[in-house]
Short mmCIF file of C-alpha atoms in Angstrom, two decimals:
data_model
loop_
_atom_site.label_atom_id
_atom_site.label_comp_id
_atom_site.label_asym_id
_atom_site.label_seq_id
_atom_site.Cartn_x
_atom_site.Cartn_y
_atom_site.Cartn_z
CA MET A 287 104.38 91.06 98.11
CA LYS A 288 104.12 90.32 94.41
CA LYS A 289 107.48 89.45 92.84
CA ILE A 290 108.43 91.72 89.95
CA VAL A 291 111.56 91.30 87.84
CA GLU A 292 112.60 93.62 85.04
CA CYS A 293 114.36 92.24 81.97
CA VAL A 294 116.16 94.53 79.51
CA PRO A 295 117.46 92.48 76.56
CA ASN A 296 119.47 94.32 73.88
CA PHE A 297 119.31 92.90 70.36
CA SER A 298 121.65 93.67 67.49
CA GLU A 299 118.93 94.96 65.18
CA GLY A 300 117.78 98.56 65.07
CA ARG A 301 116.71 99.10 61.47
CA ASP A 302 114.44 96.28 60.28
CA ARG A 303 111.02 97.15 61.72
CA ASP A 304 109.65 93.66 60.98
CA VAL A 305 112.33 92.01 63.10
CA ILE A 306 111.99 94.59 65.86
CA ASN A 307 108.24 94.08 65.98
CA ALA A 308 108.53 90.29 65.86
CA ILE A 309 110.72 90.29 68.97
CA ALA A 310 108.36 92.71 70.72
CA ASP A 311 105.38 90.49 69.85
CA ALA A 312 107.13 87.42 71.24
CA ILE A 313 107.63 89.19 74.58
CA SER A 314 104.19 90.80 74.81
CA LYS A 315 102.42 87.52 73.98
CA THR A 316 104.20 85.68 76.79
CA GLU A 317 101.79 85.14 79.64
CA GLY A 318 102.78 87.06 82.76
CA CYS A 319 105.01 89.55 80.89
CA THR A 320 104.26 93.25 80.36
CA LEU A 321 106.26 94.95 77.62
CA LEU A 322 106.99 98.50 78.81
CA ASP A 323 109.27 99.96 76.17
CA VAL A 324 110.92 99.30 72.80
CA ASP A 325 113.78 101.65 71.93
CA PRO A 326 115.41 101.06 68.51
CA GLY A 327 118.49 102.96 67.29
CA LYS A 328 119.42 103.12 63.63
CA SER A 329 123.01 104.31 64.03
CA THR A 330 123.70 101.85 66.87
CA HIS A 331 121.81 99.15 64.93
CA ARG A 332 120.45 97.97 68.27
CA THR A 333 117.08 97.78 70.03
CA VAL A 334 116.56 97.80 73.78
CA TYR A 335 113.42 96.11 75.10
CA THR A 336 112.09 96.60 78.63
CA PHE A 337 109.57 94.22 80.11
CA VAL A 338 108.54 93.02 83.56
CA GLY A 339 106.91 89.99 85.11
CA ASP A 340 107.24 87.38 87.82
CA PRO A 341 110.48 85.33 87.89
CA GLU A 342 109.21 82.43 85.78
CA SER A 343 107.42 84.63 83.27
CA VAL A 344 110.43 86.84 82.51
CA ILE A 345 112.49 83.75 81.75
CA GLU A 346 109.83 82.59 79.29
CA GLY A 347 109.62 86.09 77.77
CA ALA A 348 113.39 86.26 77.29
CA LEU A 349 113.41 82.77 75.76
CA ALA A 350 110.62 83.68 73.35
CA ALA A 351 112.54 86.77 72.27
CA ALA A 352 115.79 84.82 71.87
CA ARG A 353 114.10 82.24 69.64
CA VAL A 354 112.89 84.98 67.28
CA ALA A 355 116.32 86.61 67.23
CA PHE A 356 117.95 83.27 66.43
CA LYS A 357 115.77 82.94 63.32
CA ARG A 358 115.76 86.58 62.19
CA ILE A 359 119.17 88.12 63.03
CA ASP A 360 122.41 87.27 61.21
CA MET A 361 125.47 88.70 62.94
CA ARG A 362 127.61 88.16 59.83
CA LYS A 363 125.82 91.15 58.30
CA HIS A 364 125.76 93.39 61.36
CA LYS A 365 127.52 96.74 61.64
CA GLY A 366 126.71 99.43 64.19
CA GLU A 367 128.18 102.05 66.48
CA HIS A 368 127.35 100.23 69.71
CA PRO A 369 129.69 97.54 71.09
CA ARG A 370 128.21 94.06 70.55
CA PHE A 371 129.14 90.43 70.22
CA GLY A 372 125.82 88.66 69.72
CA ALA A 373 122.36 88.74 68.19
CA MET A 374 120.90 88.91 71.69
CA ASP A 375 123.85 90.89 72.94
CA VAL A 376 122.99 91.28 76.62
CA CYS A 377 120.06 90.18 78.76
CA PRO A 378 120.15 91.52 82.32
CA PHE A 379 117.58 90.71 84.99
CA ILE A 380 116.83 93.39 87.57
CA PRO A 381 115.03 93.11 90.93
CA VAL A 382 112.09 95.51 91.19
CA ALA A 383 109.80 94.30 94.00
CA GLY A 384 109.76 91.31 96.31
CA VAL A 385 112.88 89.86 94.68
CA THR A 386 116.51 89.88 95.79
CA MET A 387 119.61 90.33 93.66
CA GLU A 388 120.56 86.74 94.49
CA GLU A 389 117.24 85.53 93.08
CA CYS A 390 117.84 87.51 89.88
CA ALA A 391 121.29 85.95 89.54
CA LYS A 392 119.64 82.51 89.74
CA ILE A 393 117.06 83.63 87.16
CA ALA A 394 119.87 84.67 84.79
CA LYS A 395 121.58 81.30 85.20
CA LYS A 396 118.36 79.41 84.60
CA PHE A 397 117.66 81.46 81.50
CA ALA A 398 121.21 80.99 80.18
CA GLN A 399 121.05 77.23 80.67
CA ARG A 400 117.70 76.85 78.95
CA ALA A 401 118.52 79.20 76.07
CA ALA A 402 121.93 77.64 75.47
CA GLU A 403 120.37 74.17 75.36
CA ALA A 404 117.49 75.24 73.11
CA LEU A 405 119.59 77.22 70.62
CA ASN A 406 122.98 75.55 71.05
CA VAL A 407 124.79 78.90 71.38
CA PRO A 408 127.28 80.26 73.95
CA PHE A 409 126.16 82.24 77.00
CA PHE A 410 128.36 84.15 79.45
CA LEU A 411 127.36 85.27 82.95
CA TYR A 412 128.24 88.81 84.04
CA GLU A 413 127.63 91.32 86.86
CA GLU A 414 126.02 89.73 89.95
CA ALA A 415 125.54 86.38 88.20
CA ALA A 416 129.24 86.06 87.26
CA GLU A 417 131.01 83.01 88.62
CA HIS A 418 134.46 84.43 87.83
CA GLU A 419 135.53 87.88 88.98
CA TYR A 420 137.26 88.63 85.66
CA ARG A 421 133.92 88.17 83.92
CA ARG A 422 131.94 90.52 86.15
CA LYS A 423 132.18 93.64 83.94
CA LEU A 424 130.42 93.57 80.58
CA PRO A 425 133.24 95.34 78.64
CA ASP A 426 135.63 92.59 79.76
CA VAL A 427 133.28 89.84 78.63
CA ARG A 428 132.60 91.55 75.30
CA LYS A 429 136.20 92.63 74.63
CA GLY A 430 137.04 92.50 70.93
CA GLU A 431 133.35 92.22 70.16
CA TYR A 432 131.90 89.87 67.55
CA GLU A 433 134.92 90.12 65.28
CA ALA A 434 137.26 88.66 67.94
CA LEU A 435 134.85 86.09 69.32
CA GLU A 436 135.86 83.12 67.16
CA GLU A 437 139.47 83.23 68.37
CA ARG A 438 138.49 84.11 71.93
CA LEU A 439 136.30 81.04 72.30
CA LYS A 440 139.38 78.89 71.68
CA ASP A 441 140.92 80.19 74.91
CA PRO A 442 139.95 77.89 77.86
CA LYS A 443 139.77 81.00 80.05
CA TRP A 444 136.80 82.16 77.96
CA LYS A 445 134.87 78.93 77.83
CA PRO A 446 131.18 79.93 77.98
CA ASP A 447 129.29 79.36 81.22
CA PHE A 448 126.58 77.62 79.20
CA GLY A 449 126.46 76.34 75.64
CA PRO A 450 129.22 75.26 73.23
CA ALA A 451 132.72 76.71 73.23
CA SER A 452 132.44 77.02 69.48
CA PHE A 453 131.72 79.95 67.21
CA VAL A 454 128.17 80.26 65.88
CA PRO A 455 128.58 82.88 63.10
CA THR A 456 124.93 83.89 62.85
CA TRP A 457 124.51 84.36 66.61
CA GLY A 458 127.84 85.17 68.22
CA ALA A 459 127.42 85.07 72.01
CA THR A 460 125.17 86.48 74.72
CA ALA A 461 125.96 87.93 78.15
CA THR A 462 123.28 87.54 80.79
CA GLY A 463 123.33 88.49 84.43
CA ALA A 464 121.75 90.41 87.26
CA ARG A 465 122.23 94.06 88.08
CA MET A 466 120.56 96.93 89.87
CA PHE A 467 117.91 99.03 88.18
CA LEU A 468 119.48 101.78 86.05
CA ILE A 469 117.70 105.13 86.29
CA ALA A 470 118.16 107.61 83.44
CA TYR A 471 117.83 111.01 85.12
CA ASN A 472 118.28 114.60 83.93
CA VAL A 473 118.49 117.77 86.03
CA ASN A 474 117.54 121.00 84.26
CA ILE A 475 120.06 123.85 84.34
CA LEU A 476 119.23 127.47 83.52
CA GLY A 477 122.65 127.96 82.01
CA THR A 478 124.91 126.73 79.25
CA SER A 479 125.79 123.22 78.16
CA ASN A 480 129.35 123.95 79.29
CA GLN A 481 128.17 124.77 82.80
CA ALA A 482 126.02 121.64 82.89
CA HIS A 483 128.98 119.56 81.76
CA ARG A 484 131.22 121.10 84.43
CA ILE A 485 128.69 120.03 87.04
CA ALA A 486 128.48 116.53 85.56
CA LEU A 487 132.27 116.18 85.63
CA ASN A 488 132.33 117.15 89.29
CA LEU A 489 129.67 114.59 90.20
CA ARG A 490 130.08 111.51 87.98
CA GLU A 491 132.22 108.72 89.41
CA ALA A 492 134.83 108.95 86.62
CA GLY A 493 135.14 112.69 87.22
CA ARG A 494 137.76 114.27 84.99
CA GLY A 495 140.02 111.23 85.06
CA GLU A 496 141.86 108.96 87.46
CA ASP A 497 143.57 111.89 89.18
CA GLU A 498 140.34 113.83 89.67
CA PRO A 499 137.40 111.47 90.38
CA GLY A 500 133.90 112.77 90.90
CA ARG A 501 131.87 112.98 94.08
CA MET A 502 129.26 110.29 93.47
CA LYS A 503 129.60 106.53 93.09
CA ASP A 504 127.89 104.47 90.38
CA VAL A 505 127.04 107.59 88.39
CA LYS A 506 127.78 108.22 84.73
CA GLY A 507 127.03 111.64 83.32
CA MET A 508 127.64 114.58 81.03
CA GLY A 509 126.14 117.98 80.23
CA TRP A 510 124.21 118.99 77.13
CA PHE A 511 121.72 121.54 75.82
CA VAL A 512 118.17 120.50 74.87
CA ASP A 513 116.75 122.79 72.20
CA GLU A 514 113.10 121.81 72.73
CA TYR A 515 113.37 122.69 76.44
CA ASN A 516 115.60 125.72 75.83
CA MET A 517 117.63 124.52 78.80
CA ALA A 518 120.84 122.73 79.55
CA GLN A 519 120.78 119.46 81.47
CA VAL A 520 123.06 117.41 83.64
CA THR A 521 122.19 114.00 82.21
CA VAL A 522 123.16 110.93 84.22
CA ASN A 523 122.70 107.21 84.58
CA LEU A 524 122.28 106.14 88.19
CA ASN A 525 123.61 102.60 87.99
CA ASN A 526 122.54 101.75 91.54
CA TYR A 527 120.05 104.04 93.25
CA HIS A 528 120.87 102.37 96.57
CA VAL A 529 124.40 103.77 96.24
CA THR A 530 123.50 107.17 94.79
CA ALA A 531 119.82 107.97 95.08
CA ILE A 532 117.83 110.32 92.87
CA HIS A 533 117.46 112.95 95.57
CA GLU A 534 121.16 112.79 96.41
CA LEU A 535 122.08 113.52 92.80
CA PHE A 536 119.50 116.31 92.58
CA GLU A 537 120.68 118.01 95.78
CA SER A 538 124.31 117.71 94.70
CA VAL A 539 123.54 119.33 91.34
CA LYS A 540 121.87 122.18 93.23
CA GLU A 541 125.02 122.64 95.31
CA GLU A 542 127.30 122.65 92.27
CA ALA A 543 124.96 124.99 90.37
CA ALA A 544 124.86 127.43 93.28
CA ALA A 545 128.66 127.57 93.25
CA LEU A 546 128.42 128.63 89.58
CA ASN A 547 125.53 131.03 90.26
CA VAL A 548 123.36 128.94 87.95
CA GLY A 549 119.69 128.13 88.49
CA VAL A 550 118.16 124.65 88.68
CA ALA A 551 114.67 124.20 87.23
CA GLY A 552 113.51 120.76 88.24
CA SER A 553 114.40 117.44 86.67
CA GLU A 554 113.05 114.57 84.59
CA ILE A 555 113.14 110.80 84.73
CA VAL A 556 113.63 109.20 81.33
CA GLY A 557 111.65 105.99 81.04
CA ILE A 558 110.35 104.19 84.09
CA VAL A 559 111.40 104.12 87.72
CA PRO A 560 110.96 101.83 90.75
CA LEU A 561 108.55 103.05 93.42
CA GLU A 562 111.20 102.58 96.10
CA SER A 563 113.44 105.26 94.58
CA LEU A 564 110.65 107.87 94.88
CA ILE A 565 109.78 106.77 98.42
CA MET A 566 113.45 107.15 99.36
CA ALA A 567 113.38 110.72 98.04
CA ALA A 568 110.15 111.45 99.91
CA ASP A 569 111.56 110.08 103.16
CA TYR A 570 114.62 112.29 102.75
CA TYR A 571 112.53 115.45 102.40
CA ILE A 572 110.16 114.37 105.17
CA GLU A 573 113.06 114.08 107.58
CA LYS A 574 114.81 117.20 106.31
CA GLU A 575 111.70 119.37 106.62
CA ASN A 576 110.21 117.61 109.66
CA LEU A 577 107.06 116.75 107.73
CA PHE A 578 104.42 114.20 108.72
CA ILE A 579 103.45 112.16 105.68
CA TYR A 580 102.79 108.43 105.90
CA GLU A 581 100.51 107.50 102.97
CA GLU A 582 102.21 106.20 99.84
CA ASP A 583 100.42 108.40 97.31
CA GLN A 584 101.28 111.54 99.27
CA LYS A 585 104.91 110.47 99.55
CA VAL A 586 105.05 110.03 95.78
CA ARG A 587 103.48 113.46 95.29
CA LEU A 588 106.05 115.03 97.64
CA ALA A 589 108.93 113.44 95.71
CA ILE A 590 107.51 114.68 92.40
CA GLU A 591 107.20 118.23 93.75
CA ARG A 592 110.57 118.44 95.52
CA LEU A 593 112.45 116.99 92.55
CA GLY A 594 110.49 119.11 90.06
CA LEU A 595 109.58 116.09 87.95
CA ASN A 596 106.74 117.99 86.25
CA SER A 597 109.09 120.70 84.98
CA VAL A 598 109.38 119.66 81.32
CA ALA A 599 106.51 117.18 80.97
CA PRO A 600 103.75 115.87 83.22
CA PHE A 601 104.95 113.09 85.49
CA ASN A 602 102.12 110.59 85.82
CA PRO A 603 103.03 107.94 88.42
CA LYS A 604 100.64 105.44 86.84
CA GLU A 605 102.66 105.64 83.61
CA LYS A 606 106.15 106.07 85.09
CA VAL A 607 106.33 103.86 88.20
CA ILE A 608 106.87 100.17 87.45
CA GLU A 609 104.76 98.85 90.29
CA TYR A 610 101.80 100.99 89.24
CA ILE A 611 102.13 100.03 85.58
CA VAL A 612 101.87 96.31 86.32
CA ALA A 613 99.51 96.58 89.31
CA GLU A 614 96.54 94.25 89.37
CA PRO A 615 93.42 94.56 91.54
CA PRO A 616 93.92 92.71 94.83
CA ASP A 617 92.41 89.23 94.93
CA GLU A 618 90.17 90.07 97.87
CA PRO A 619 86.60 89.12 96.96
CA LEU A 620 85.37 89.28 100.57
CA ALA A 621 87.18 92.46 101.62
CA SER A 622 85.94 94.13 98.44
CA LEU A 623 82.29 93.49 99.29
CA SER A 624 80.02 96.09 100.84
CA VAL A 625 79.48 95.74 104.60
CA ARG A 626 76.01 94.37 103.87
CA GLY A 627 77.41 91.93 101.32
CA PHE A 628 80.09 90.67 103.70
CA ILE A 629 77.61 90.09 106.53
CA GLU A 630 75.23 88.33 104.16
CA GLU A 631 78.08 86.07 102.99
CA ILE A 632 78.80 85.14 106.60
CA ALA A 633 75.10 84.50 107.19
CA ALA A 634 74.77 82.23 104.14
CA ARG A 635 74.47 78.44 104.37
CA THR A 636 78.17 77.86 103.71
CA SER A 637 81.08 77.13 106.04
CA ALA A 638 83.17 79.96 104.63
CA PRO A 639 83.53 82.80 105.28
CA GLY A 640 83.23 82.04 108.94
CA GLY A 641 84.66 82.97 112.30
CA GLY A 642 88.22 83.40 111.03
CA SER A 643 87.29 85.99 108.41
CA ALA A 644 84.98 87.72 110.88
CA SER A 645 87.81 87.84 113.44
CA ALA A 646 90.18 89.44 110.94
CA ALA A 647 87.51 92.00 110.05
CA MET A 648 86.93 92.84 113.71
CA ALA A 649 90.65 93.20 114.37
CA ALA A 650 90.94 95.53 111.36
CA ILE A 651 88.01 97.57 112.65
CA GLY A 652 89.77 97.82 116.01
CA THR A 653 93.03 99.17 114.59
CA GLY A 654 91.05 101.29 112.15
CA LEU A 655 89.16 103.03 114.94
CA GLY A 656 92.43 103.73 116.74
CA SER A 657 93.87 105.13 113.53
CA MET A 658 90.80 107.30 113.01
CA VAL A 659 90.93 108.86 116.48
CA ALA A 660 94.67 109.53 116.21
CA LYS A 661 94.15 111.25 112.86
CA LEU A 662 91.28 113.33 114.25
CA THR A 663 93.52 114.42 117.12
CA TYR A 664 96.60 115.29 115.09
CA GLY A 665 96.76 118.81 113.68
CA VAL A 666 93.95 120.19 115.85
CA ARG A 667 95.12 123.40 117.47
CA LYS A 668 93.95 122.62 121.00
CA PHE A 669 95.70 119.22 120.86
CA GLU A 670 99.04 120.47 119.47
CA ASN A 671 100.77 119.45 122.71
CA VAL A 672 100.15 115.77 121.86
CA ASP A 673 101.10 115.97 118.17
CA ALA A 674 104.33 114.09 118.81
CA HIS A 675 102.39 111.14 120.24
CA MET A 676 100.01 111.05 117.29
CA ARG A 677 102.86 111.34 114.76
CA LYS A 678 104.46 108.29 116.34
CA HIS A 679 101.40 106.06 116.33
CA ILE A 680 99.31 107.04 113.29
CA PRO A 681 101.62 105.32 110.74
CA LEU A 682 101.62 102.06 112.73
CA LEU A 683 97.86 101.92 113.22
CA HIS A 684 97.27 102.90 109.58
CA ASP A 685 99.70 100.22 108.36
CA LEU A 686 98.30 97.47 110.61
CA THR A 687 94.78 98.19 109.38
CA GLN A 688 95.95 97.83 105.77
CA LYS A 689 97.69 94.54 106.59
CA LEU A 690 94.73 93.07 108.49
CA ILE A 691 92.22 93.65 105.70
CA PRO A 692 93.72 90.97 103.38
CA MET A 693 93.55 88.47 106.25
CA ILE A 694 89.75 88.48 105.81
CA ASP A 695 90.18 86.61 102.51
CA ALA A 696 93.30 84.73 103.57
CA ASP A 697 91.31 82.88 106.23
CA THR A 698 88.76 81.64 103.70
CA SER A 699 91.51 80.07 101.54
CA ALA A 700 93.52 78.80 104.52
CA PHE A 701 92.32 75.20 104.11
CA ASN A 702 93.15 74.90 100.40
CA GLU A 703 96.39 73.01 100.98
CA TYR A 704 94.73 70.67 103.49
CA MET A 705 91.90 69.93 101.07
CA GLU A 706 94.40 69.23 98.29
CA GLY A 707 95.99 66.63 100.56
CA LEU A 708 92.62 65.16 101.44
CA ARG A 709 91.93 64.54 97.74
CA MET A 710 95.29 62.85 97.07
CA PRO A 711 95.29 59.12 96.20
CA ARG A 712 95.90 56.59 99.01
CA GLY A 713 96.13 53.29 97.20
CA THR A 714 99.70 52.46 98.24
CA ASP A 715 101.72 52.99 101.41
CA GLU A 716 103.80 55.62 99.59
CA GLU A 717 100.68 57.49 98.44
CA LYS A 718 99.25 57.34 101.95
CA ALA A 719 102.47 58.81 103.37
CA GLU A 720 102.50 61.64 100.82
CA ARG A 721 98.83 62.36 101.47
CA HIS A 722 99.38 62.41 105.21
CA ALA A 723 102.38 64.76 104.92
CA LYS A 724 100.41 67.11 102.66
CA MET A 725 97.51 67.23 105.08
CA GLN A 726 99.78 67.91 108.05
CA ALA A 727 101.48 70.73 106.15
CA GLY A 728 98.03 72.05 105.22
CA LEU A 729 96.99 72.17 108.87
CA LYS A 730 100.05 74.27 109.68
CA THR A 731 99.16 76.65 106.84
CA ALA A 732 95.61 76.89 108.19
CA ILE A 733 97.01 77.70 111.63
CA ASN A 734 99.44 80.30 110.32
CA VAL A 735 96.64 82.48 108.89
CA PRO A 736 94.78 83.20 112.16
CA LEU A 737 98.11 83.31 113.97
CA THR A 738 99.23 86.06 111.59
CA THR A 739 96.00 87.93 112.34
CA MET A 740 96.81 87.62 116.05
CA ARG A 741 100.37 88.87 115.59
CA LEU A 742 99.32 91.88 113.53
CA ALA A 743 96.55 92.83 115.93
CA ASP A 744 98.79 92.35 118.96
CA ALA A 745 101.24 94.92 117.57
CA ALA A 746 98.58 97.65 117.92
CA TRP A 747 98.06 97.64 121.69
CA ASP A 748 100.74 100.09 122.79
CA ALA A 749 99.63 102.59 120.14
CA LEU A 750 95.98 102.15 121.09
CA CYS A 751 96.84 102.79 124.75
CA GLU A 752 98.57 106.03 123.73
CA VAL A 753 95.54 107.08 121.70
CA ALA A 754 93.36 106.39 124.74
CA ARG A 755 95.71 108.44 126.90
CA TYR A 756 96.20 111.45 124.59
CA GLY A 757 93.47 111.25 121.95
CA ASN A 758 90.57 113.61 121.41
CA PRO A 759 88.21 113.05 124.39
CA ALA A 760 85.21 113.53 122.10
CA SER A 761 86.18 110.22 120.47
CA LYS A 762 86.26 108.26 123.74
CA SER A 763 83.60 105.77 122.66
CA ASP A 764 85.39 105.13 119.36
CA VAL A 765 88.54 104.04 121.21
CA GLN A 766 86.46 101.89 123.55
CA VAL A 767 84.79 100.12 120.64
CA GLY A 768 88.16 99.80 118.95
CA ALA A 769 89.69 98.12 121.99
CA LYS A 770 86.83 95.63 122.35
CA ALA A 771 86.86 94.90 118.60
CA LEU A 772 90.62 94.30 118.70
CA GLU A 773 90.33 92.02 121.72
CA THR A 774 87.47 90.07 120.14
CA GLY A 775 89.32 89.76 116.83
CA ILE A 776 92.33 88.30 118.62
CA TRP A 777 90.13 85.96 120.70
CA GLY A 778 88.35 84.72 117.58
CA ALA A 779 91.61 84.12 115.71
CA TYR A 780 92.91 82.28 118.79
CA GLN A 781 89.92 79.91 118.67
CA ASN A 782 90.75 79.16 115.03
CA VAL A 783 94.34 78.35 115.99
CA LEU A 784 93.11 75.96 118.71
CA ILE A 785 90.59 74.09 116.55
CA ASN A 786 93.09 73.59 113.72
CA MET A 787 95.75 72.46 116.17
CA GLU A 788 93.82 69.37 117.30
CA ASP A 789 94.97 67.10 114.46
CA VAL A 790 98.57 68.36 114.24
CA GLU A 791 101.03 65.61 115.18
CA ASP A 792 104.20 67.73 115.46
CA GLU A 793 104.34 68.13 119.24
CA ALA A 794 107.24 70.60 119.24
CA TYR A 795 105.38 72.80 116.75
CA LYS A 796 102.18 72.57 118.80
CA SER A 797 103.94 73.54 121.99
CA GLU A 798 105.65 76.56 120.40
CA ILE A 799 102.52 77.89 118.67
CA LEU A 800 100.24 77.33 121.67
CA LYS A 801 102.66 79.16 123.94
CA GLU A 802 102.79 82.17 121.59
CA SER A 803 99.06 82.31 120.85
CA GLU A 804 98.10 81.93 124.53
CA ALA A 805 100.41 84.83 125.41
CA ILE A 806 98.86 87.05 122.72
CA GLU A 807 95.31 86.19 123.81
CA LYS A 808 96.15 86.90 127.46
CA ARG A 809 97.80 90.20 126.55
CA ALA A 810 94.72 91.18 124.55
CA ARG A 811 92.52 90.82 127.63
CA GLU A 812 94.97 92.78 129.77
CA LYS A 813 95.52 95.56 127.23
CA CYS A 814 91.83 95.95 126.49
CA SER A 815 91.23 96.46 130.24
CA GLU A 816 94.07 98.99 130.29
CA VAL A 817 92.56 100.99 127.41
CA LEU A 818 89.14 101.01 129.07
CA SER A 819 90.58 102.07 132.43
CA LEU A 820 92.52 104.90 130.78
CA LEU A 821 89.26 106.19 129.34
CA GLY A 822 87.48 106.00 132.71
#
């Protein structure tokens, strides 16, 4: 999975368009970064930037922005309504896809170290990157704001995590850290702002005060009336959608509104949202309503409909979901060919693509045929008695097919690491040792690709047996072809494991991999026979 990190730096400049644009340009021109949003505020004298990229790119983007701010912002002249203590006031890093919170904490620390060294200014770590519990919360780190910073830096307790413990008047200080994705979410109320606010008070974590906390954790909120919608809204920030999810907030607002005899008319997401949060909502409604939906785009559509996200403005997933905004076409030149083109590539006078890619393609065809027959059986009136079986196995066969397709191209590039080692210099004993180690590691990489194909294909057998047992009899030959294709794909991948294993010197590794691959190949023969016998 592609690693995506969101970075949301806040700069203490919300009025000078030249400065705002210069910072935006620095981010957008950083390779690997996609600038998603620029939100300046005149009264707060602050601009919030939102951009995404891979871990290394977001660090470079944040550094580029900090360099511009260092040259263009002078904190001695800054006044605004929003709390602040630095030119780049805060710079959080947020995991979006393929990245853990721990990784984002390391990203924040790496950014702080590099920025502090480059600019010679103080940086504090907060939230999940904090190394002291008393520095975890941003208000504690920023207490007293810019005006109190000079004296505060003299206190050893508030020595910066990176950079000098001295006051830099033009810059101040910066807090950087890692936190969960914050979702700005509004639920539409067909009532008054007072009623919306009553609901918000009942739900937000702070509630009505310490003696009367709200129902939902990590939620900030209030009620207001939006003239352009002619509706009230419960407007909230979901600080951690793993703690309180979008659908949980929406359903709770519906409960509170019903108690007040007030109608709910959908909701809206302000800004962008992680795909996972919508899939979580879809899974909730799928379970609640006993629906059968397994494809991602249909899950997203279900979430949009159940949450009423089109109620005040069209919700276009391609413009609102982070993963879709930054999506790039898959690097699958072989899998993207026509069937004719793929076969002609195999037939060409080149060593790749070869048997490994062909094996992955055959395995994918095998699971694909099983998936097809299961889908053709499900929902047909005369086969309703086997719907439960099809519901169970369709998602697995569909998913395995999608995972096997990329293995067609993965096999062709499997020897890249080995070839890199082969080209390494070997003039000295040290160079020879490094070259040898690289080549041995490359062989293991080359083995892992067909082994992965085997593992994925092997996971389909039980489902394929069930399709043979309960599937539409008119599709008997399709299941038969699927079983033989799956068996052949596994056998072909097994041969690739064996041929690449010959030069591996790690005997323990060889023994372990051979034992596993032999078991998968044997099971393929047995399971293929079982499928064929079930079909008669």
